[in-house]
């Protein structure tokens, strides 16, 4: 019970006789305890919901099965690698297509730049590094 609530309780009990004051005091204490219990219950409920959202139980089960953990990591790594390869292929093909279109337009500055890039790539392909 806080000091403020004790003062309020004392003020309200001044006009009562001894027995009425004791009953009111008990009701006040019981009400404060019930309020505290309801706050604790709400906090426990919130913590429980957060733990459910984070799936801590699933994570703990996964840590107890190391082969399953390795398998899931292998599958996720392979799928991530395939996704990156497909994404880069699509991106590179799009860039090459755009460069071909710009080269076909025969623009003065951009055309020279693209021609330089093509010459550099052709020289690199003609060199045998092995």
mmCIF file of N, CA and C in Angstrom:
data_model
loop_
_atom_site.group_PDB
_atom_site.id
_atom_site.type_symbol
_atom_site.label_atom_id
_atom_site.label_comp_id
_atom_site.label_asym_id
_atom_site.label_seq_id
_atom_site.Cartn_x
_atom_site.Cartn_y
_atom_site.Cartn_z
ATOM 1 N N UNK A 1 0.851 -1.165 0.000
ATOM 2 C CA UNK A 1 0.000 0.000 0.000
ATOM 3 C C UNK A 1 0.901 1.232 0.000
ATOM 4 N N UNK A 2 0.591 2.155 -0.837
ATOM 5 C CA UNK A 2 1.410 3.365 -0.919
ATOM 6 C C UNK A 2 1.002 4.357 0.154
ATOM 7 N N UNK A 3 1.844 5.343 0.379
ATOM 8 C CA UNK A 3 1.575 6.351 1.409
ATOM 9 C C UNK A 3 0.328 7.157 1.058
ATOM 10 N N UNK A 4 0.141 7.441 -0.214
ATOM 11 C CA UNK A 4 -1.023 8.222 -0.639
ATOM 12 C C UNK A 4 -2.316 7.446 -0.337
ATOM 13 N N UNK A 5 -2.316 6.145 -0.648
ATOM 14 C CA UNK A 5 -3.534 5.371 -0.393
ATOM 15 C C UNK A 5 -3.796 5.215 1.105
ATOM 16 N N UNK A 6 -2.722 5.150 1.914
ATOM 17 C CA UNK A 6 -2.904 5.080 3.367
ATOM 18 C C UNK A 6 -3.526 6.372 3.893
ATOM 19 N N UNK A 7 -3.085 7.523 3.363
ATOM 20 C CA UNK A 7 -3.659 8.807 3.799
ATOM 21 C C UNK A 7 -5.131 8.897 3.431
ATOM 22 N N UNK A 8 -5.474 8.483 2.198
ATOM 23 C CA UNK A 8 -6.869 8.503 1.784
ATOM 24 C C UNK A 8 -7.717 7.597 2.672
ATOM 25 N N UNK A 9 -7.173 6.428 2.972
ATOM 26 C CA UNK A 9 -7.898 5.495 3.821
ATOM 27 C C UNK A 9 -8.093 6.072 5.219
ATOM 28 N N UNK A 10 -7.052 6.727 5.750
ATOM 29 C CA UNK A 10 -7.142 7.342 7.078
ATOM 30 C C UNK A 10 -8.187 8.437 7.109
ATOM 31 N N UNK A 11 -8.259 9.256 6.054
ATOM 32 C CA UNK A 11 -9.255 10.330 6.000
ATOM 33 C C UNK A 11 -10.670 9.773 5.949
ATOM 34 N N UNK A 12 -10.847 8.706 5.200
ATOM 35 C CA UNK A 12 -12.195 8.151 5.076
ATOM 36 C C UNK A 12 -12.627 7.408 6.336
ATOM 37 N N UNK A 13 -11.666 6.955 7.153
ATOM 38 C CA UNK A 13 -12.002 6.200 8.365
ATOM 39 C C UNK A 13 -12.243 7.102 9.571
ATOM 40 N N UNK A 14 -11.921 8.377 9.519
ATOM 41 C CA UNK A 14 -12.030 9.273 10.673
ATOM 42 C C UNK A 14 -13.465 9.428 11.176
ATOM 43 N N UNK A 15 -14.431 9.429 10.276
ATOM 44 C CA UNK A 15 -15.813 9.654 10.671
ATOM 45 C C UNK A 15 -16.523 8.382 11.124
ATOM 46 N N UNK A 16 -15.855 7.244 11.185
ATOM 47 C CA UNK A 16 -16.499 5.977 11.525
ATOM 48 C C UNK A 16 -16.114 5.536 12.929
ATOM 49 N N UNK A 17 -16.942 4.625 13.495
ATOM 50 C CA UNK A 17 -16.551 4.067 14.788
ATOM 51 C C UNK A 17 -15.503 2.977 14.572
ATOM 52 N N UNK A 18 -15.007 2.349 15.609
ATOM 53 C CA UNK A 18 -13.895 1.404 15.541
ATOM 54 C C UNK A 18 -14.187 0.181 14.684
ATOM 55 N N UNK A 19 -15.360 -0.413 14.841
ATOM 56 C CA UNK A 19 -15.689 -1.632 14.107
ATOM 57 C C UNK A 19 -15.888 -1.340 12.625
ATOM 58 N N UNK A 20 -16.576 -0.270 12.317
ATOM 59 C CA UNK A 20 -16.780 0.113 10.916
ATOM 60 C C UNK A 20 -15.449 0.451 10.248
ATOM 61 N N UNK A 21 -14.569 1.095 10.988
ATOM 62 C CA UNK A 21 -13.258 1.453 10.443
ATOM 63 C C UNK A 21 -12.446 0.213 10.136
ATOM 64 N N UNK A 22 -12.502 -0.794 11.006
ATOM 65 C CA UNK A 22 -11.751 -2.033 10.791
ATOM 66 C C UNK A 22 -12.257 -2.753 9.544
ATOM 67 N N UNK A 23 -13.574 -2.804 9.367
ATOM 68 C CA UNK A 23 -14.161 -3.474 8.197
ATOM 69 C C UNK A 23 -13.776 -2.724 6.920
ATOM 70 N N UNK A 24 -13.881 -1.402 6.960
ATOM 71 C CA UNK A 24 -13.518 -0.600 5.784
ATOM 72 C C UNK A 24 -12.040 -0.744 5.463
ATOM 73 N N UNK A 25 -11.217 -0.810 6.512
ATOM 74 C CA UNK A 25 -9.780 -0.965 6.313
ATOM 75 C C UNK A 25 -9.484 -2.306 5.658
ATOM 76 N N UNK A 26 -10.167 -3.374 6.136
ATOM 77 C CA UNK A 26 -9.968 -4.693 5.539
ATOM 78 C C UNK A 26 -10.413 -4.715 4.081
ATOM 79 N N UNK A 27 -11.524 -4.055 3.770
ATOM 80 C CA UNK A 27 -11.998 -3.988 2.394
ATOM 81 C C UNK A 27 -11.009 -3.234 1.510
ATOM 82 N N UNK A 28 -10.429 -2.170 2.074
ATOM 83 C CA UNK A 28 -9.447 -1.397 1.314
ATOM 84 C C UNK A 28 -8.204 -2.215 1.011
ATOM 85 N N UNK A 29 -7.739 -2.964 2.016
ATOM 86 C CA UNK A 29 -6.554 -3.807 1.814
ATOM 87 C C UNK A 29 -6.867 -4.920 0.830
ATOM 88 N N UNK A 30 -8.044 -5.542 0.975
ATOM 89 C CA UNK A 30 -8.432 -6.611 0.052
ATOM 90 C C UNK A 30 -8.562 -6.071 -1.376
ATOM 91 N N UNK A 31 -9.109 -4.870 -1.498
ATOM 92 C CA UNK A 31 -9.229 -4.266 -2.830
ATOM 93 C C UNK A 31 -7.872 -3.986 -3.454
ATOM 94 N N UNK A 32 -6.923 -3.504 -2.642
ATOM 95 C CA UNK A 32 -5.575 -3.248 -3.150
ATOM 96 C C UNK A 32 -4.899 -4.547 -3.567
ATOM 97 N N UNK A 33 -5.085 -5.596 -2.765
ATOM 98 C CA UNK A 33 -4.478 -6.880 -3.102
ATOM 99 C C UNK A 33 -5.092 -7.447 -4.380
ATOM 100 N N UNK A 34 -6.394 -7.316 -4.516
ATOM 101 C CA UNK A 34 -7.056 -7.798 -5.730
ATOM 102 C C UNK A 34 -6.563 -7.020 -6.950
ATOM 103 N N UNK A 35 -6.377 -5.727 -6.777
ATOM 104 C CA UNK A 35 -5.879 -4.898 -7.877
ATOM 105 C C UNK A 35 -4.459 -5.311 -8.259
ATOM 106 N N UNK A 36 -3.633 -5.557 -7.255
ATOM 107 C CA UNK A 36 -2.251 -5.981 -7.525
ATOM 108 C C UNK A 36 -2.241 -7.343 -8.216
ATOM 109 N N UNK A 37 -3.107 -8.265 -7.746
ATOM 110 C CA UNK A 37 -3.169 -9.581 -8.371
ATOM 111 C C UNK A 37 -3.639 -9.492 -9.816
ATOM 112 N N UNK A 38 -4.577 -8.617 -10.085
ATOM 113 C CA UNK A 38 -5.037 -8.473 -11.473
ATOM 114 C C UNK A 38 -3.930 -7.886 -12.344
ATOM 115 N N UNK A 39 -3.142 -6.963 -11.817
ATOM 116 C CA UNK A 39 -1.997 -6.424 -12.574
ATOM 117 C C UNK A 39 -0.970 -7.508 -12.857
ATOM 118 N N UNK A 40 -0.687 -8.328 -11.820
ATOM 119 C CA UNK A 40 0.280 -9.423 -12.001
ATOM 120 C C UNK A 40 -0.242 -10.418 -13.024
ATOM 121 N N UNK A 41 -1.531 -10.710 -12.957
ATOM 122 C CA UNK A 41 -2.121 -11.639 -13.909
ATOM 123 C C UNK A 41 -2.002 -11.106 -15.337
ATOM 124 N N UNK A 42 -2.239 -9.821 -15.519
ATOM 125 C CA UNK A 42 -2.118 -9.218 -16.848
ATOM 126 C C UNK A 42 -0.680 -9.270 -17.350
ATOM 127 N N UNK A 43 0.270 -9.017 -16.456
ATOM 128 C CA UNK A 43 1.680 -9.067 -16.860
ATOM 129 C C UNK A 43 2.092 -10.486 -17.239
ATOM 130 N N UNK A 44 1.659 -11.472 -16.450
ATOM 131 C CA UNK A 44 1.986 -12.864 -16.754
ATOM 132 C C UNK A 44 1.365 -13.265 -18.087
ATOM 133 N N UNK A 45 0.153 -12.838 -18.336
ATOM 134 C CA UNK A 45 -0.520 -13.131 -19.602
ATOM 135 C C UNK A 45 0.248 -12.507 -20.777
ATOM 136 N N UNK A 46 0.712 -11.269 -20.605
ATOM 137 C CA UNK A 46 1.472 -10.598 -21.675
ATOM 138 C C UNK A 46 2.784 -11.325 -21.949
ATOM 139 N N UNK A 47 3.484 -11.733 -20.891
ATOM 140 C CA UNK A 47 4.748 -12.459 -21.068
ATOM 141 C C UNK A 47 4.489 -13.794 -21.765
ATOM 142 N N UNK A 48 3.414 -14.453 -21.370
ATOM 143 C CA UNK A 48 3.059 -15.731 -21.993
ATOM 144 C C UNK A 48 2.779 -15.560 -23.482
ATOM 145 N N UNK A 49 2.051 -14.527 -23.855
ATOM 146 C CA UNK A 49 1.757 -14.274 -25.263
ATOM 147 C C UNK A 49 3.022 -13.950 -26.054
ATOM 148 N N UNK A 50 3.929 -13.200 -25.450
ATOM 149 C CA UNK A 50 5.189 -12.879 -26.131
ATOM 150 C C UNK A 50 6.022 -14.132 -26.342
ATOM 151 N N UNK A 51 6.054 -15.013 -25.356
ATOM 152 C CA UNK A 51 6.813 -16.252 -25.515
ATOM 153 C C UNK A 51 6.199 -17.134 -26.596
ATOM 154 N N UNK A 52 4.889 -17.145 -26.698
ATOM 155 C CA UNK A 52 4.237 -17.906 -27.751
ATOM 156 C C UNK A 52 4.585 -17.342 -29.122
ATOM 157 N N UNK A 53 4.619 -16.012 -29.231
ATOM 158 C CA UNK A 53 4.946 -15.384 -30.515
ATOM 159 C C UNK A 53 6.380 -15.677 -30.935
ATOM 160 N N UNK A 54 7.301 -15.773 -29.991
ATOM 161 C CA UNK A 54 8.702 -16.006 -30.341
ATOM 162 C C UNK A 54 9.018 -17.479 -30.542
ATOM 163 N N UNK A 55 8.071 -18.357 -30.234
ATOM 164 C CA UNK A 55 8.225 -19.802 -30.431
ATOM 165 C C UNK A 55 9.467 -20.351 -29.736
ATOM 166 N N UNK A 56 9.651 -19.999 -28.506
ATOM 167 C CA UNK A 56 10.805 -20.477 -27.746
ATOM 168 C C UNK A 56 10.757 -21.984 -27.591
ATOM 169 N N UNK A 57 9.574 -22.564 -27.399
ATOM 170 C CA UNK A 57 9.457 -24.014 -27.236
ATOM 171 C C UNK A 57 9.927 -24.743 -28.492
ATOM 172 N N UNK A 58 9.542 -24.246 -29.668
ATOM 173 C CA UNK A 58 9.989 -24.866 -30.920
ATOM 174 C C UNK A 58 11.500 -24.777 -31.062
ATOM 175 N N UNK A 59 12.062 -23.641 -30.676
ATOM 176 C CA UNK A 59 13.510 -23.464 -30.763
ATOM 177 C C UNK A 59 14.227 -24.426 -29.815
ATOM 178 N N UNK A 60 13.702 -24.602 -28.617
ATOM 179 C CA UNK A 60 14.313 -25.523 -27.660
ATOM 180 C C UNK A 60 14.251 -26.954 -28.176
ATOM 181 N N UNK A 61 13.128 -27.354 -28.781
ATOM 182 C CA UNK A 61 13.028 -28.695 -29.358
ATOM 183 C C UNK A 61 14.016 -28.880 -30.502
ATOM 184 N N UNK A 62 14.190 -27.836 -31.283
ATOM 185 C CA UNK A 62 15.128 -27.905 -32.400
ATOM 186 C C UNK A 62 16.564 -28.056 -31.914
ATOM 187 N N UNK A 63 16.908 -27.387 -30.821
ATOM 188 C CA UNK A 63 18.259 -27.511 -30.284
ATOM 189 C C UNK A 63 18.522 -28.901 -29.713
ATOM 190 N N UNK A 64 17.485 -29.596 -29.304
ATOM 191 C CA UNK A 64 17.641 -30.953 -28.776
ATOM 192 C C UNK A 64 17.795 -31.990 -29.881
ATOM 193 N N UNK A 65 17.536 -31.607 -31.126
ATOM 194 C CA UNK A 65 17.691 -32.515 -32.261
ATOM 195 C C UNK A 65 18.692 -31.907 -33.238
ATOM 196 N N UNK A 66 19.997 -32.131 -33.030
ATOM 197 C CA UNK A 66 20.999 -31.456 -33.876
ATOM 198 C C UNK A 66 20.949 -31.877 -35.340
ATOM 199 N N UNK A 67 20.571 -33.136 -35.641
ATOM 200 C CA UNK A 67 20.513 -33.546 -37.044
ATOM 201 C C UNK A 67 19.395 -32.817 -37.778
ATOM 202 N N UNK A 68 18.287 -32.603 -37.115
ATOM 203 C CA UNK A 68 17.194 -31.839 -37.734
ATOM 204 C C UNK A 68 17.629 -30.400 -37.972
ATOM 205 N N UNK A 69 18.370 -29.831 -37.021
ATOM 206 C CA UNK A 69 18.875 -28.474 -37.167
ATOM 207 C C UNK A 69 19.820 -28.378 -38.366
ATOM 208 N N UNK A 70 20.708 -29.359 -38.502
ATOM 209 C CA UNK A 70 21.622 -29.367 -39.657
ATOM 210 C C UNK A 70 20.846 -29.501 -40.971
ATOM 211 N N UNK A 71 19.857 -30.390 -40.992
ATOM 212 C CA UNK A 71 19.066 -30.597 -42.208
ATOM 213 C C UNK A 71 18.331 -29.318 -42.614
ATOM 214 N N UNK A 72 17.696 -28.667 -41.651
ATOM 215 C CA UNK A 72 16.970 -27.434 -41.970
ATOM 216 C C UNK A 72 17.919 -26.335 -42.443
ATOM 217 N N UNK A 73 19.087 -26.241 -41.826
ATOM 218 C CA UNK A 73 20.062 -25.237 -42.265
ATOM 219 C C UNK A 73 20.589 -25.550 -43.661
ATOM 220 N N UNK A 74 20.776 -26.832 -43.969
ATOM 221 C CA UNK A 74 21.231 -27.219 -45.307
ATOM 222 C C UNK A 74 20.183 -26.849 -46.352
ATOM 223 N N UNK A 75 18.937 -27.193 -46.084
ATOM 224 C CA UNK A 75 17.856 -26.883 -47.027
ATOM 225 C C UNK A 75 17.724 -25.374 -47.223
ATOM 226 N N UNK A 76 17.775 -24.615 -46.121
ATOM 227 C CA UNK A 76 17.633 -23.158 -46.258
ATOM 228 C C UNK A 76 18.825 -22.556 -46.998
ATOM 229 N N UNK A 77 20.029 -23.083 -46.794
ATOM 230 C CA UNK A 77 21.200 -22.575 -47.507
ATOM 231 C C UNK A 77 21.140 -22.846 -48.995
ATOM 232 N N UNK A 78 20.718 -24.062 -49.353
ATOM 233 C CA UNK A 78 20.604 -24.412 -50.775
ATOM 234 C C UNK A 78 19.540 -23.548 -51.446
ATOM 235 N N UNK A 79 18.394 -23.401 -50.796
ATOM 236 C CA UNK A 79 17.340 -22.592 -51.418
ATOM 237 C C UNK A 79 17.752 -21.127 -51.521
ATOM 238 N N UNK A 80 18.481 -20.636 -50.535
ATOM 239 C CA UNK A 80 18.963 -19.255 -50.599
ATOM 240 C C UNK A 80 19.956 -19.086 -51.754
ATOM 241 N N UNK A 81 20.847 -20.071 -51.929
ATOM 242 C CA UNK A 81 21.818 -20.012 -53.027
ATOM 243 C C UNK A 81 21.155 -20.053 -54.386
ATOM 244 N N UNK A 82 20.155 -20.921 -54.534
ATOM 245 C CA UNK A 82 19.424 -20.999 -55.807
ATOM 246 C C UNK A 82 18.692 -19.685 -56.072
ATOM 247 N N UNK A 83 18.104 -19.120 -55.034
ATOM 248 C CA UNK A 83 17.400 -17.846 -55.198
ATOM 249 C C UNK A 83 18.337 -16.725 -55.627
ATOM 250 N N UNK A 84 19.510 -16.686 -55.019
ATOM 251 C CA UNK A 84 20.491 -15.655 -55.393
ATOM 252 C C UNK A 84 20.940 -15.847 -56.838
ATOM 253 N N UNK A 85 21.196 -17.109 -57.240
ATOM 254 C CA UNK A 85 21.651 -17.382 -58.606
ATOM 255 C C UNK A 85 20.577 -16.982 -59.624
ATOM 256 N N UNK A 86 19.333 -17.346 -59.340
ATOM 257 C CA UNK A 86 18.256 -16.980 -60.272
ATOM 258 C C UNK A 86 18.057 -15.465 -60.331
ATOM 259 N N UNK A 87 18.117 -14.831 -59.181
ATOM 260 C CA UNK A 87 17.960 -13.379 -59.147
ATOM 261 C C UNK A 87 19.063 -12.660 -59.897
ATOM 262 N N UNK A 88 20.306 -13.103 -59.705
ATOM 263 C CA UNK A 88 21.416 -12.462 -60.422
ATOM 264 C C UNK A 88 21.312 -12.709 -61.919
ATOM 265 N N UNK A 89 20.897 -13.914 -62.316
ATOM 266 C CA UNK A 89 20.749 -14.218 -63.736
ATOM 267 C C UNK A 89 19.702 -13.305 -64.375
ATOM 268 N N UNK A 90 18.569 -13.150 -63.699
ATOM 269 C CA UNK A 90 17.518 -12.273 -64.210
ATOM 270 C C UNK A 90 18.013 -10.833 -64.301
ATOM 271 N N UNK A 91 18.710 -10.373 -63.260
ATOM 272 C CA UNK A 91 19.226 -9.008 -63.243
ATOM 273 C C UNK A 91 20.245 -8.791 -64.361
ATOM 274 N N UNK A 92 21.184 -9.730 -64.529
ATOM 275 C CA UNK A 92 22.215 -9.587 -65.565
ATOM 276 C C UNK A 92 21.591 -9.624 -66.959
ATOM 277 N N UNK A 93 20.610 -10.508 -67.160
ATOM 278 C CA UNK A 93 19.960 -10.576 -68.472
ATOM 279 C C UNK A 93 19.228 -9.276 -68.784
ATOM 280 N N UNK A 94 18.605 -8.697 -67.788
ATOM 281 C CA UNK A 94 17.913 -7.422 -67.993
ATOM 282 C C UNK A 94 18.898 -6.315 -68.350
ATOM 283 N N UNK A 95 20.015 -6.259 -67.653
ATOM 284 C CA UNK A 95 21.036 -5.237 -67.946
ATOM 285 C C UNK A 95 21.597 -5.425 -69.360
ATOM 286 N N UNK A 96 21.868 -6.664 -69.739
ATOM 287 C CA UNK A 96 22.406 -6.915 -71.083
ATOM 288 C C UNK A 96 21.384 -6.517 -72.151
ATOM 289 N N UNK A 97 20.114 -6.835 -71.902
ATOM 290 C CA UNK A 97 19.071 -6.461 -72.857
ATOM 291 C C UNK A 97 18.988 -4.938 -73.009
ATOM 292 N N UNK A 98 19.035 -4.232 -71.898
ATOM 293 C CA UNK A 98 18.976 -2.766 -71.944
ATOM 294 C C UNK A 98 20.187 -2.207 -72.691
ATOM 295 N N UNK A 99 21.358 -2.764 -72.444
ATOM 296 C CA UNK A 99 22.561 -2.296 -73.151
ATOM 297 C C UNK A 99 22.461 -2.568 -74.657
ATOM 298 N N UNK A 100 21.896 -3.714 -75.044
ATOM 299 C CA UNK A 100 21.721 -3.999 -76.472
ATOM 300 C C UNK A 100 20.774 -2.992 -77.129
ATOM 301 N N UNK A 101 19.699 -2.679 -76.413
ATOM 302 C CA UNK A 101 18.744 -1.703 -76.955
ATOM 303 C C UNK A 101 19.413 -0.341 -77.097
ATOM 304 N N UNK A 102 20.175 0.067 -76.080
ATOM 305 C CA UNK A 102 20.876 1.353 -76.162
ATOM 306 C C UNK A 102 21.934 1.349 -77.254
ATOM 307 N N UNK A 103 22.596 0.207 -77.442
ATOM 308 C CA UNK A 103 23.597 0.100 -78.511
ATOM 309 C C UNK A 103 22.952 0.179 -79.895
ATOM 310 N N UNK A 104 21.761 -0.378 -80.015
ATOM 311 C CA UNK A 104 21.065 -0.351 -81.306
ATOM 312 C C UNK A 104 20.591 1.056 -81.658
ATOM 313 N N UNK A 105 20.361 1.885 -80.651
ATOM 314 C CA UNK A 105 19.936 3.261 -80.912
ATOM 315 C C UNK A 105 21.067 4.117 -81.462
ATOM 316 N N UNK A 106 22.300 3.647 -81.280
ATOM 317 C CA UNK A 106 23.491 4.333 -81.789
ATOM 318 C C UNK A 106 23.575 5.772 -81.263
ATOM 319 N N UNK A 107 23.408 5.917 -79.951
ATOM 320 C CA UNK A 107 23.530 7.227 -79.315
ATOM 321 C C UNK A 107 25.004 7.613 -79.242
ATOM 322 N N UNK A 108 25.333 8.883 -79.393
ATOM 323 C CA UNK A 108 26.740 9.298 -79.509
ATOM 324 C C UNK A 108 27.594 8.955 -78.279
ATOM 325 N N UNK A 109 27.219 9.396 -77.111
ATOM 326 C CA UNK A 109 28.074 9.196 -75.932
ATOM 327 C C UNK A 109 27.908 7.785 -75.373
ATOM 328 N N UNK A 110 26.657 7.359 -75.238
ATOM 329 C CA UNK A 110 26.392 6.050 -74.652
ATOM 330 C C UNK A 110 26.860 4.943 -75.593
ATOM 331 N N UNK A 111 26.695 5.122 -76.889
ATOM 332 C CA UNK A 111 27.140 4.124 -77.866
ATOM 333 C C UNK A 111 28.641 3.893 -77.785
ATOM 334 N N UNK A 112 29.435 4.953 -77.671
ATOM 335 C CA UNK A 112 30.896 4.808 -77.546
ATOM 336 C C UNK A 112 31.265 4.069 -76.264
ATOM 337 N N UNK A 113 30.566 4.391 -75.198
ATOM 338 C CA UNK A 113 30.835 3.744 -73.904
ATOM 339 C C UNK A 113 30.525 2.246 -73.987
ATOM 340 N N UNK A 114 29.401 1.899 -74.618
ATOM 341 C CA UNK A 114 29.030 0.494 -74.753
ATOM 342 C C UNK A 114 30.004 -0.228 -75.670
ATOM 343 N N UNK A 115 30.452 0.439 -76.713
ATOM 344 C CA UNK A 115 31.430 -0.174 -77.625
ATOM 345 C C UNK A 115 32.735 -0.455 -76.896
ATOM 346 N N UNK A 116 33.151 0.452 -76.033
ATOM 347 C CA UNK A 116 34.365 0.212 -75.232
ATOM 348 C C UNK A 116 34.192 -0.998 -74.330
ATOM 349 N N UNK A 117 33.032 -1.108 -73.720
ATOM 350 C CA UNK A 117 32.774 -2.255 -72.848
ATOM 351 C C UNK A 117 32.814 -3.554 -73.656
ATOM 352 N N UNK A 118 32.212 -3.566 -74.842
ATOM 353 C CA UNK A 118 32.202 -4.761 -75.691
ATOM 354 C C UNK A 118 33.619 -5.127 -76.105
ATOM 355 N N UNK A 119 34.450 -4.143 -76.471
ATOM 356 C CA UNK A 119 35.855 -4.413 -76.847
ATOM 357 C C UNK A 119 36.632 -5.012 -75.688
ATOM 358 N N UNK A 120 36.430 -4.477 -74.496
ATOM 359 C CA UNK A 120 37.136 -4.996 -73.319
ATOM 360 C C UNK A 120 36.732 -6.444 -73.054
ATOM 361 N N UNK A 121 35.455 -6.729 -73.172
ATOM 362 C CA UNK A 121 34.979 -8.095 -72.928
ATOM 363 C C UNK A 121 35.510 -9.035 -74.007
ATOM 364 N N UNK A 122 35.548 -8.616 -75.255
ATOM 365 C CA UNK A 122 36.062 -9.476 -76.326
ATOM 366 C C UNK A 122 37.542 -9.760 -76.150
ATOM 367 N N UNK A 123 38.331 -8.760 -75.775
ATOM 368 C CA UNK A 123 39.762 -8.985 -75.508
ATOM 369 C C UNK A 123 39.958 -9.971 -74.371
ATOM 370 N N UNK A 124 39.135 -9.820 -73.339
ATOM 371 C CA UNK A 124 39.251 -10.705 -72.176
ATOM 372 C C UNK A 124 38.906 -12.142 -72.568
ATOM 373 N N UNK A 125 37.929 -12.313 -73.457
ATOM 374 C CA UNK A 125 37.556 -13.669 -73.892
ATOM 375 C C UNK A 125 38.624 -14.286 -74.788
ATOM 376 N N UNK A 126 39.341 -13.479 -75.579
ATOM 377 C CA UNK A 126 40.373 -14.015 -76.464
ATOM 378 C C UNK A 126 41.614 -14.445 -75.697
ATOM 379 N N UNK A 127 41.866 -13.843 -74.560
ATOM 380 C CA UNK A 127 43.033 -14.224 -73.767
ATOM 381 C C UNK A 127 42.775 -15.574 -73.115
ATOM 382 N N UNK A 128 43.780 -16.421 -73.164
ATOM 383 C CA UNK A 128 43.672 -17.714 -72.470
ATOM 384 C C UNK A 128 44.517 -17.617 -71.207
ATOM 385 N N UNK A 129 43.887 -17.793 -70.102
ATOM 386 C CA UNK A 129 44.615 -17.640 -68.844
ATOM 387 C C UNK A 129 45.142 -18.962 -68.308
ATOM 388 N N UNK A 130 44.887 -20.058 -68.988
ATOM 389 C CA UNK A 130 45.360 -21.355 -68.513
ATOM 390 C C UNK A 130 46.412 -21.944 -69.378
#
